[in-house]
């Protein structure tokens, strides 16, 4: 890297644990692009200054990922937001043009769908149960309501019911959420009848965390998808496996959103060989 290198990176707080640099830096290296992907841990009171500097012609930054807790908060800084990101009202990828215009994308939503395709899970007429109603739930819930392969039902539970009510109220202003039913307890998710259970909560990030779902509710026809990818086997996924369910963690979604983000920044389609190297870099980093 020299003084002319283009800079890309991830903003959030905290971001020290992020695996994204592994994936993007290997892609820059493979393509022979003089660019580097960095971590930008930003406190809330630093956001205004950071975004103001992005507009300066001397700024070397040409693309960003956005993670917790800023995926909704960055919207106000962006000149353009894609129709999908506008529906979800969350942005995880920003392209900064040569003219220093900021364009916001949501690559989380298509990434989740791509990973489901890879897992050969078709959502059409399926019964889906979701745990959590935070920032990660927003993109997943929204996209499941929008796709033509419409699920039969989506039951969703959050520890704080008011937060779930607010999320549904907000999404339903722009999206048909008629298949979504908020429920008051994990039992009411009817997991024994569900085809897909998705954990969007942060429970499982710490090794001492419990599994939110009891093994008695798990069954062989269930796919349990935990958005957490580090640790790769959360207590929920261990419970699910013990109960005979198929399991997947969020590394696939991280990979697909990163590929989509990179392709936006570089305006190229990555070939399979580079994509494989990106995925291997993530897998190595998560273990
Ligand atoms: P993210 O953007 O990763 O979704 P977040 O917006 O902070 O992060 O949301 C975290 C989610 O995990 C929320 O649904 C949160 O529930 P609350 O809305 O009740 O806070 C959920 N969560 C965190 N700790 C939890 C716990 N111990 N039990 C159940 N849910 C929990």
mmCIF file of C-alpha atoms and ligand atoms in Angstrom:
data_model
loop_
_atom_site.group_PDB
_atom_site.id
_atom_site.type_symbol
_atom_site.label_atom_id
_atom_site.label_comp_id
_atom_site.label_asym_id
_atom_site.label_seq_id
_atom_site.Cartn_x
_atom_site.Cartn_y
_atom_site.Cartn_z
ATOM 1 C CA UNK A 1 0.000 0.000 0.000
ATOM 2 C CA UNK A 2 1.256 3.507 -0.774
ATOM 3 C CA UNK A 3 -0.076 7.028 -0.273
ATOM 4 C CA UNK A 4 -2.286 6.626 -3.350
ATOM 5 C CA UNK A 5 -4.039 3.433 -2.249
ATOM 6 C CA UNK A 6 -7.804 3.524 -2.279
ATOM 7 C CA UNK A 7 -9.342 2.826 1.110
ATOM 8 C CA UNK A 8 -12.412 0.733 1.876
ATOM 9 C CA UNK A 9 -13.631 -0.367 5.267
ATOM 10 C CA UNK A 10 -16.288 -1.133 7.802
ATOM 11 C CA UNK A 11 -17.853 1.338 10.216
ATOM 12 C CA UNK A 12 -19.549 0.238 13.410
ATOM 13 C CA UNK A 13 -18.975 -0.138 17.101
ATOM 14 C CA UNK A 14 -17.389 -2.450 17.984
ATOM 15 C CA UNK A 15 -15.771 -3.699 14.757
ATOM 16 C CA UNK A 16 -12.558 -5.265 16.076
ATOM 17 C CA UNK A 17 -14.060 -8.769 15.711
ATOM 18 C CA UNK A 18 -15.023 -8.238 12.039
ATOM 19 C CA UNK A 19 -13.872 -10.843 9.520
ATOM 20 C CA UNK A 20 -14.626 -8.582 6.544
ATOM 21 C CA UNK A 21 -11.012 -7.356 6.095
ATOM 22 C CA UNK A 22 -9.902 -10.958 5.473
ATOM 23 C CA UNK A 23 -12.343 -11.387 2.623
ATOM 24 C CA UNK A 24 -11.878 -8.009 0.936
ATOM 25 C CA UNK A 25 -8.112 -7.699 1.272
ATOM 26 C CA UNK A 26 -7.590 -11.085 -0.360
ATOM 27 C CA UNK A 27 -9.835 -10.022 -3.260
ATOM 28 C CA UNK A 28 -7.885 -6.769 -3.750
ATOM 29 C CA UNK A 29 -4.645 -8.757 -3.703
ATOM 30 C CA UNK A 30 -5.904 -11.355 -6.186
ATOM 31 C CA UNK A 31 -7.137 -8.653 -8.560
ATOM 32 C CA UNK A 32 -3.904 -6.659 -8.208
ATOM 33 C CA UNK A 33 -5.844 -3.606 -7.079
ATOM 34 C CA UNK A 34 -3.964 -1.037 -5.009
ATOM 35 C CA UNK A 35 -6.510 -0.783 -2.222
ATOM 36 C CA UNK A 36 -6.832 -1.688 1.434
ATOM 37 C CA UNK A 37 -9.836 -2.562 3.618
ATOM 38 C CA UNK A 38 -9.709 -1.160 7.142
ATOM 39 C CA UNK A 39 -11.680 -1.193 10.369
ATOM 40 C CA UNK A 40 -13.287 2.104 11.387
ATOM 41 C CA UNK A 41 -14.537 1.823 14.962
ATOM 42 C CA UNK A 42 -16.672 4.951 15.287
ATOM 43 C CA UNK A 43 -18.448 6.286 18.346
ATOM 44 C CA UNK A 44 -21.814 7.870 17.731
ATOM 45 C CA UNK A 45 -20.495 11.416 18.196
ATOM 46 C CA UNK A 46 -17.846 10.762 15.525
ATOM 47 C CA UNK A 47 -20.322 9.916 12.744
ATOM 48 C CA UNK A 48 -21.089 13.496 11.628
ATOM 49 C CA UNK A 49 -17.390 14.364 11.228
ATOM 50 C CA UNK A 50 -16.566 11.071 9.500
ATOM 51 C CA UNK A 51 -19.314 11.498 6.905
ATOM 52 C CA UNK A 52 -18.468 15.182 6.361
ATOM 53 C CA UNK A 53 -14.866 14.213 5.536
ATOM 54 C CA UNK A 54 -16.050 11.614 3.018
ATOM 55 C CA UNK A 55 -17.222 14.468 0.793
ATOM 56 C CA UNK A 56 -13.749 16.059 0.643
ATOM 57 C CA UNK A 57 -12.054 15.542 -2.730
ATOM 58 C CA UNK A 58 -8.855 14.427 -0.951
ATOM 59 C CA UNK A 59 -10.592 11.535 0.840
ATOM 60 C CA UNK A 60 -9.112 8.147 -0.159
ATOM 61 C CA UNK A 61 -12.272 6.274 0.928
ATOM 62 C CA UNK A 62 -14.376 4.847 -1.931
ATOM 63 C CA UNK A 63 -16.542 2.251 -0.231
ATOM 64 C CA UNK A 64 -17.845 1.226 3.159
ATOM 65 C CA UNK A 65 -19.660 -1.549 4.921
ATOM 66 C CA UNK A 66 -21.880 -0.586 7.811
ATOM 67 C CA UNK A 67 -22.522 -2.810 10.804
ATOM 68 C CA UNK A 68 -24.105 -2.589 14.259
ATOM 69 C CA UNK A 69 -25.373 -0.229 15.490
ATOM 70 C CA UNK A 70 -25.406 2.124 12.475
ATOM 71 C CA UNK A 71 -27.253 0.362 9.615
ATOM 72 C CA UNK A 72 -30.304 2.580 10.096
ATOM 73 C CA UNK A 73 -28.530 5.673 11.351
ATOM 74 C CA UNK A 74 -26.391 6.143 8.206
ATOM 75 C CA UNK A 75 -29.408 6.714 5.948
ATOM 76 C CA UNK A 76 -29.454 10.446 6.682
ATOM 77 C CA UNK A 77 -25.929 10.897 5.327
ATOM 78 C CA UNK A 78 -26.616 9.305 1.937
ATOM 79 C CA UNK A 79 -27.496 11.132 -1.279
ATOM 80 C CA UNK A 80 -29.021 8.062 -2.911
ATOM 81 C CA UNK A 81 -30.507 4.890 -1.498
ATOM 82 C CA UNK A 82 -31.613 1.940 -3.643
ATOM 83 C CA UNK A 83 -35.326 1.074 -3.667
ATOM 84 C CA UNK A 84 -34.628 -2.138 -1.732
ATOM 85 C CA UNK A 85 -32.683 -0.302 0.993
ATOM 86 C CA UNK A 86 -35.494 2.254 1.151
ATOM 87 C CA UNK A 87 -38.044 -0.479 1.793
ATOM 88 C CA UNK A 88 -35.928 -2.115 4.474
ATOM 89 C CA UNK A 89 -34.703 1.254 5.797
ATOM 90 C CA UNK A 90 -31.251 -0.155 6.500
ATOM 91 C CA UNK A 91 -27.965 0.143 4.606
ATOM 92 C CA UNK A 92 -24.937 -2.102 5.000
ATOM 93 C CA UNK A 93 -22.971 -1.038 1.911
ATOM 94 C CA UNK A 94 -22.020 2.448 0.722
ATOM 95 C CA UNK A 95 -20.454 3.291 -2.627
ATOM 96 C CA UNK A 96 -18.615 6.628 -2.815
ATOM 97 C CA UNK A 97 -18.310 7.879 -6.380
ATOM 98 C CA UNK A 98 -15.426 9.898 -7.852
ATOM 99 C CA UNK A 99 -17.673 12.948 -7.479
ATOM 100 C CA UNK A 100 -17.891 12.030 -3.758
ATOM 101 C CA UNK A 101 -21.570 11.125 -3.919
ATOM 102 C CA UNK A 102 -22.706 8.531 -1.382
ATOM 103 C CA UNK A 103 -25.008 5.696 -2.536
ATOM 104 C CA UNK A 104 -26.514 3.258 -0.033
ATOM 105 C CA UNK A 105 -27.311 -0.415 -0.717
ATOM 106 C CA UNK A 106 -28.655 -3.279 1.329
ATOM 107 C CA UNK A 107 -26.683 -6.384 0.402
ATOM 108 C CA UNK A 108 -27.688 -8.257 3.594
ATOM 109 C CA UNK A 109 -31.133 -9.088 2.226
ATOM 110 C CA UNK A 110 -30.041 -10.643 -1.106
ATOM 111 C CA UNK A 111 -27.134 -12.314 0.716
ATOM 112 C CA UNK A 112 -29.513 -14.096 3.065
ATOM 113 C CA UNK A 113 -31.560 -15.312 0.083
ATOM 114 C CA UNK A 114 -28.423 -16.470 -1.765
ATOM 115 C CA UNK A 115 -27.378 -18.491 1.248
ATOM 116 C CA UNK A 116 -30.839 -20.096 1.449
ATOM 117 C CA UNK A 117 -30.508 -21.029 -2.233
ATOM 118 C CA UNK A 118 -27.104 -22.561 -1.518
ATOM 119 C CA UNK A 119 -28.718 -24.529 1.321
ATOM 120 C CA UNK A 120 -31.422 -25.622 -1.161
ATOM 121 C CA UNK A 121 -34.137 -24.181 1.052
ATOM 122 C CA UNK A 122 -37.111 -22.815 -0.892
ATOM 123 C CA UNK A 123 -39.205 -20.437 1.226
ATOM 124 C CA UNK A 124 -42.404 -20.919 -0.800
ATOM 125 C CA UNK A 125 -45.334 -21.861 1.474
ATOM 126 C CA UNK A 126 -42.966 -22.651 4.343
ATOM 127 C CA UNK A 127 -43.543 -21.919 8.012
ATOM 128 C CA UNK A 128 -40.808 -19.700 9.401
ATOM 129 C CA UNK A 129 -39.989 -18.805 13.018
ATOM 130 C CA UNK A 130 -37.724 -15.875 13.898
ATOM 131 C CA UNK A 131 -36.028 -15.011 17.193
ATOM 132 C CA UNK A 132 -35.252 -11.320 17.710
ATOM 133 C CA UNK A 133 -36.339 -7.950 16.350
ATOM 134 C CA UNK A 134 -33.116 -5.918 16.237
ATOM 135 C CA UNK A 135 -31.159 -4.566 13.301
ATOM 136 C CA UNK A 136 -30.395 -7.986 11.799
ATOM 137 C CA UNK A 137 -34.019 -9.099 11.918
ATOM 138 C CA UNK A 138 -35.105 -6.059 9.889
ATOM 139 C CA UNK A 139 -33.511 -7.029 6.552
ATOM 140 C CA UNK A 140 -34.416 -10.703 6.871
ATOM 141 C CA UNK A 141 -38.022 -10.126 7.819
ATOM 142 C CA UNK A 142 -38.473 -7.496 5.109
ATOM 143 C CA UNK A 143 -37.027 -9.614 2.316
ATOM 144 C CA UNK A 144 -38.994 -12.715 3.347
ATOM 145 C CA UNK A 145 -42.168 -10.640 3.034
ATOM 146 C CA UNK A 146 -41.188 -9.297 -0.392
ATOM 147 C CA UNK A 147 -40.018 -12.348 -2.329
ATOM 148 C CA UNK A 148 -42.305 -14.089 -4.836
ATOM 149 C CA UNK A 149 -41.529 -17.420 -3.107
ATOM 150 C CA UNK A 150 -43.838 -16.290 -0.338
ATOM 151 C CA UNK A 151 -43.676 -18.207 2.943
ATOM 152 C CA UNK A 152 -46.964 -19.467 4.390
ATOM 153 C CA UNK A 153 -46.333 -17.717 7.712
ATOM 154 C CA UNK A 154 -43.639 -15.976 9.721
ATOM 155 C CA UNK A 155 -43.929 -16.082 13.502
ATOM 156 C CA UNK A 156 -41.565 -13.782 15.305
ATOM 157 C CA UNK A 157 -40.675 -13.435 18.980
ATOM 158 C CA UNK A 158 -38.659 -10.748 20.726
ATOM 159 C CA UNK A 159 -37.759 -10.466 24.420
ATOM 160 C CA UNK A 160 -38.919 -6.838 24.335
ATOM 161 C CA UNK A 161 -42.337 -6.938 22.618
ATOM 162 C CA UNK A 162 -42.486 -3.163 22.112
ATOM 163 C CA UNK A 163 -39.410 -3.291 19.899
ATOM 164 C CA UNK A 164 -41.023 -5.971 17.747
ATOM 165 C CA UNK A 165 -44.231 -3.922 17.509
ATOM 166 C CA UNK A 166 -42.224 -0.888 16.376
ATOM 167 C CA UNK A 167 -40.348 -2.904 13.746
ATOM 168 C CA UNK A 168 -43.558 -4.339 12.293
ATOM 169 C CA UNK A 169 -45.317 -0.987 12.371
ATOM 170 C CA UNK A 170 -42.417 0.598 10.516
ATOM 171 C CA UNK A 171 -42.039 -2.155 7.871
ATOM 172 C CA UNK A 172 -45.779 -2.428 7.246
ATOM 173 C CA UNK A 173 -45.830 1.202 6.079
ATOM 174 C CA UNK A 174 -43.872 0.080 2.984
ATOM 175 C CA UNK A 175 -44.138 -3.734 2.782
ATOM 176 C CA UNK A 176 -46.998 -6.245 2.902
ATOM 177 C CA UNK A 177 -46.357 -7.907 6.276
ATOM 178 C CA UNK A 178 -49.672 -9.768 6.412
ATOM 179 C CA UNK A 179 -47.932 -13.153 6.738
ATOM 180 C CA UNK A 180 -46.109 -11.993 9.895
ATOM 181 C CA UNK A 181 -47.458 -12.779 13.324
ATOM 182 C CA UNK A 182 -45.723 -11.414 16.431
ATOM 183 C CA UNK A 183 -45.914 -13.914 19.299
ATOM 184 C CA UNK A 184 -45.510 -13.539 23.052
ATOM 185 C CA UNK A 185 -43.290 -16.508 23.836
ATOM 186 C CA UNK A 186 -40.849 -18.944 22.234
ATOM 187 C CA UNK A 187 -43.460 -21.700 22.686
ATOM 188 C CA UNK A 188 -45.876 -19.656 20.574
ATOM 189 C CA UNK A 189 -43.422 -19.759 17.640
ATOM 190 C CA UNK A 190 -44.767 -23.313 17.056
ATOM 191 C CA UNK A 191 -41.286 -24.594 16.231
ATOM 192 C CA UNK A 192 -42.490 -28.245 16.038
ATOM 193 C CA UNK A 193 -44.513 -27.235 12.934
ATOM 194 C CA UNK A 194 -41.904 -24.856 11.453
ATOM 195 C CA UNK A 195 -39.616 -25.530 8.471
ATOM 196 C CA UNK A 196 -37.064 -22.821 9.245
ATOM 197 C CA UNK A 197 -35.974 -21.261 12.546
ATOM 198 C CA UNK A 198 -33.769 -18.161 12.333
ATOM 199 C CA UNK A 199 -31.869 -16.694 15.263
ATOM 200 C CA UNK A 200 -31.204 -12.980 14.790
ATOM 201 C CA UNK A 201 -30.498 -12.264 18.466
ATOM 202 C CA UNK A 202 -27.038 -11.830 19.939
ATOM 203 C CA UNK A 203 -27.614 -14.815 22.243
ATOM 204 C CA UNK A 204 -24.882 -17.304 21.376
ATOM 205 C CA UNK A 205 -22.074 -14.828 20.791
ATOM 206 C CA UNK A 206 -20.652 -15.646 24.234
ATOM 207 C CA UNK A 207 -19.671 -19.259 24.926
ATOM 208 C CA UNK A 208 -21.596 -19.235 28.223
ATOM 209 C CA UNK A 209 -24.848 -18.146 26.524
ATOM 210 C CA UNK A 210 -27.752 -20.581 26.700
ATOM 211 C CA UNK A 211 -29.693 -21.998 23.750
ATOM 212 C CA UNK A 212 -32.936 -20.004 23.538
ATOM 213 C CA UNK A 213 -34.724 -23.098 22.212
ATOM 214 C CA UNK A 214 -35.172 -26.388 24.038
ATOM 215 C CA UNK A 215 -34.135 -29.597 22.274
ATOM 216 C CA UNK A 216 -37.680 -30.984 22.683
ATOM 217 C CA UNK A 217 -38.938 -28.440 20.120
ATOM 218 C CA UNK A 218 -36.386 -29.455 17.468
ATOM 219 C CA UNK A 219 -37.260 -31.939 14.719
ATOM 220 C CA UNK A 220 -35.655 -33.511 11.669
ATOM 221 C CA UNK A 221 -37.508 -31.447 9.056
ATOM 222 C CA UNK A 222 -36.253 -28.176 10.542
ATOM 223 C CA UNK A 223 -33.435 -25.993 9.229
ATOM 224 C CA UNK A 224 -31.963 -23.910 12.059
ATOM 225 C CA UNK A 225 -30.179 -20.809 10.801
ATOM 226 C CA UNK A 226 -28.131 -18.788 13.280
ATOM 227 C CA UNK A 227 -26.919 -15.433 11.985
ATOM 228 C CA UNK A 228 -23.987 -15.673 14.379
ATOM 229 C CA UNK A 229 -20.870 -17.101 12.702
ATOM 230 C CA UNK A 230 -18.356 -16.706 15.489
ATOM 231 C CA UNK A 231 -18.430 -19.131 17.280
ATOM 232 C CA UNK A 232 -19.356 -21.306 14.279
ATOM 233 C CA UNK A 233 -21.419 -23.677 16.450
ATOM 234 C CA UNK A 234 -23.562 -21.668 18.857
ATOM 235 C CA UNK A 235 -25.421 -23.306 21.762
ATOM 236 C CA UNK A 236 -28.590 -23.070 19.614
ATOM 237 C CA UNK A 237 -26.944 -24.873 16.688
ATOM 238 C CA UNK A 238 -25.562 -27.554 19.023
ATOM 239 C CA UNK A 239 -29.042 -28.092 20.444
ATOM 240 C CA UNK A 240 -30.518 -28.166 16.943
ATOM 241 C CA UNK A 241 -27.999 -30.726 15.773
ATOM 242 C CA UNK A 242 -28.626 -32.860 18.868
ATOM 243 C CA UNK A 243 -32.341 -32.766 17.994
ATOM 244 C CA UNK A 244 -31.667 -33.989 14.437
ATOM 245 C CA UNK A 245 -32.221 -30.677 12.600
ATOM 246 C CA UNK A 246 -30.119 -29.320 9.736
ATOM 247 C CA UNK A 247 -28.014 -26.340 10.821
ATOM 248 C CA UNK A 248 -26.335 -23.330 9.215
ATOM 249 C CA UNK A 249 -24.486 -20.364 10.651
ATOM 250 C CA UNK A 250 -24.263 -16.812 9.298
ATOM 251 C CA UNK A 251 -20.890 -17.141 7.594
ATOM 252 C CA UNK A 252 -22.566 -17.774 4.237
ATOM 253 C CA UNK A 253 -24.613 -14.599 4.564
ATOM 254 C CA UNK A 254 -21.493 -12.626 5.534
ATOM 255 C CA UNK A 255 -19.734 -14.003 2.465
ATOM 256 C CA UNK A 256 -22.539 -13.222 0.003
ATOM 257 C CA UNK A 257 -23.085 -9.682 1.312
ATOM 258 C CA UNK A 258 -19.339 -9.083 1.020
ATOM 259 C CA UNK A 259 -19.193 -10.345 -2.566
ATOM 260 C CA UNK A 260 -22.136 -8.112 -3.520
ATOM 261 C CA UNK A 261 -20.552 -5.116 -1.755
ATOM 262 C CA UNK A 262 -17.182 -5.678 -3.423
ATOM 263 C CA UNK A 263 -18.797 -5.974 -6.848
ATOM 264 C CA UNK A 264 -20.554 -2.625 -6.276
ATOM 265 C CA UNK A 265 -17.358 -0.904 -5.206
ATOM 266 C CA UNK A 266 -15.151 -2.313 -7.967
ATOM 267 C CA UNK A 267 -17.896 -2.434 -10.610
ATOM 268 C CA UNK A 268 -16.758 -5.932 -11.587
ATOM 269 C CA UNK A 269 -18.204 -9.413 -11.363
ATOM 270 C CA UNK A 270 -15.860 -11.552 -9.290
ATOM 271 C CA UNK A 271 -14.940 -14.898 -10.804
ATOM 272 C CA UNK A 272 -15.471 -18.166 -8.958
ATOM 273 C CA UNK A 273 -11.801 -18.589 -8.124
ATOM 274 C CA UNK A 274 -11.573 -15.270 -6.273
ATOM 275 C CA UNK A 275 -14.921 -15.866 -4.559
ATOM 276 C CA UNK A 276 -13.653 -19.224 -3.315
ATOM 277 C CA UNK A 277 -10.548 -17.560 -1.887
ATOM 278 C CA UNK A 278 -12.731 -14.957 -0.145
ATOM 279 C CA UNK A 279 -14.865 -17.672 1.407
ATOM 280 C CA UNK A 280 -11.875 -19.722 2.494
ATOM 281 C CA UNK A 281 -10.367 -16.622 4.130
ATOM 282 C CA UNK A 282 -13.580 -16.162 6.123
ATOM 283 C CA UNK A 283 -13.790 -19.806 7.108
ATOM 284 C CA UNK A 284 -10.198 -19.786 8.298
ATOM 285 C CA UNK A 285 -10.820 -16.593 10.285
ATOM 286 C CA UNK A 286 -13.956 -17.918 11.981
ATOM 287 C CA UNK A 287 -12.299 -21.013 13.418
HETATM 288 P P1 LIG B 1 -28.452 -6.689 15.763
HETATM 289 O O1 LIG B 1 -28.322 -5.476 14.912
HETATM 290 O O2 LIG B 1 -27.280 -7.630 15.649
HETATM 291 O O3 LIG B 1 -29.763 -7.381 15.552
HETATM 292 P P2 LIG B 1 -29.463 -5.443 18.090
HETATM 293 O O4 LIG B 1 -30.197 -4.472 17.230
HETATM 294 O O5 LIG B 1 -28.786 -4.931 19.323
HETATM 295 O O6 LIG B 1 -28.371 -6.195 17.269
HETATM 296 O O7 LIG B 1 -30.504 -6.617 18.473
HETATM 297 C C1 LIG B 1 -30.165 -7.646 19.329
HETATM 298 C C2 LIG B 1 -31.339 -8.632 19.393
HETATM 299 O O8 LIG B 1 -30.977 -9.671 20.334
HETATM 300 C C3 LIG B 1 -32.646 -8.042 19.929
HETATM 301 O O9 LIG B 1 -33.733 -8.726 19.340
HETATM 302 C C4 LIG B 1 -32.535 -8.344 21.413
HETATM 303 O O10 LIG B 1 -33.755 -8.387 22.091
HETATM 304 P P3 LIG B 1 -34.311 -7.045 22.853
HETATM 305 O O11 LIG B 1 -34.954 -6.229 21.768
HETATM 306 O O12 LIG B 1 -35.261 -7.571 23.846
HETATM 307 O O13 LIG B 1 -33.099 -6.380 23.457
HETATM 308 C C5 LIG B 1 -31.968 -9.740 21.359
HETATM 309 N N1 LIG B 1 -31.340 -10.148 22.599
HETATM 310 C C6 LIG B 1 -30.173 -9.702 23.116
HETATM 311 N N2 LIG B 1 -29.911 -10.318 24.298
HETATM 312 C C7 LIG B 1 -30.952 -11.176 24.519
HETATM 313 C C8 LIG B 1 -31.275 -12.126 25.556
HETATM 314 N N3 LIG B 1 -30.463 -12.320 26.589
HETATM 315 N N4 LIG B 1 -32.416 -12.845 25.437
HETATM 316 C C9 LIG B 1 -33.234 -12.683 24.371
HETATM 317 N N5 LIG B 1 -32.985 -11.817 23.356
HETATM 318 C C10 LIG B 1 -31.866 -11.066 23.438
#
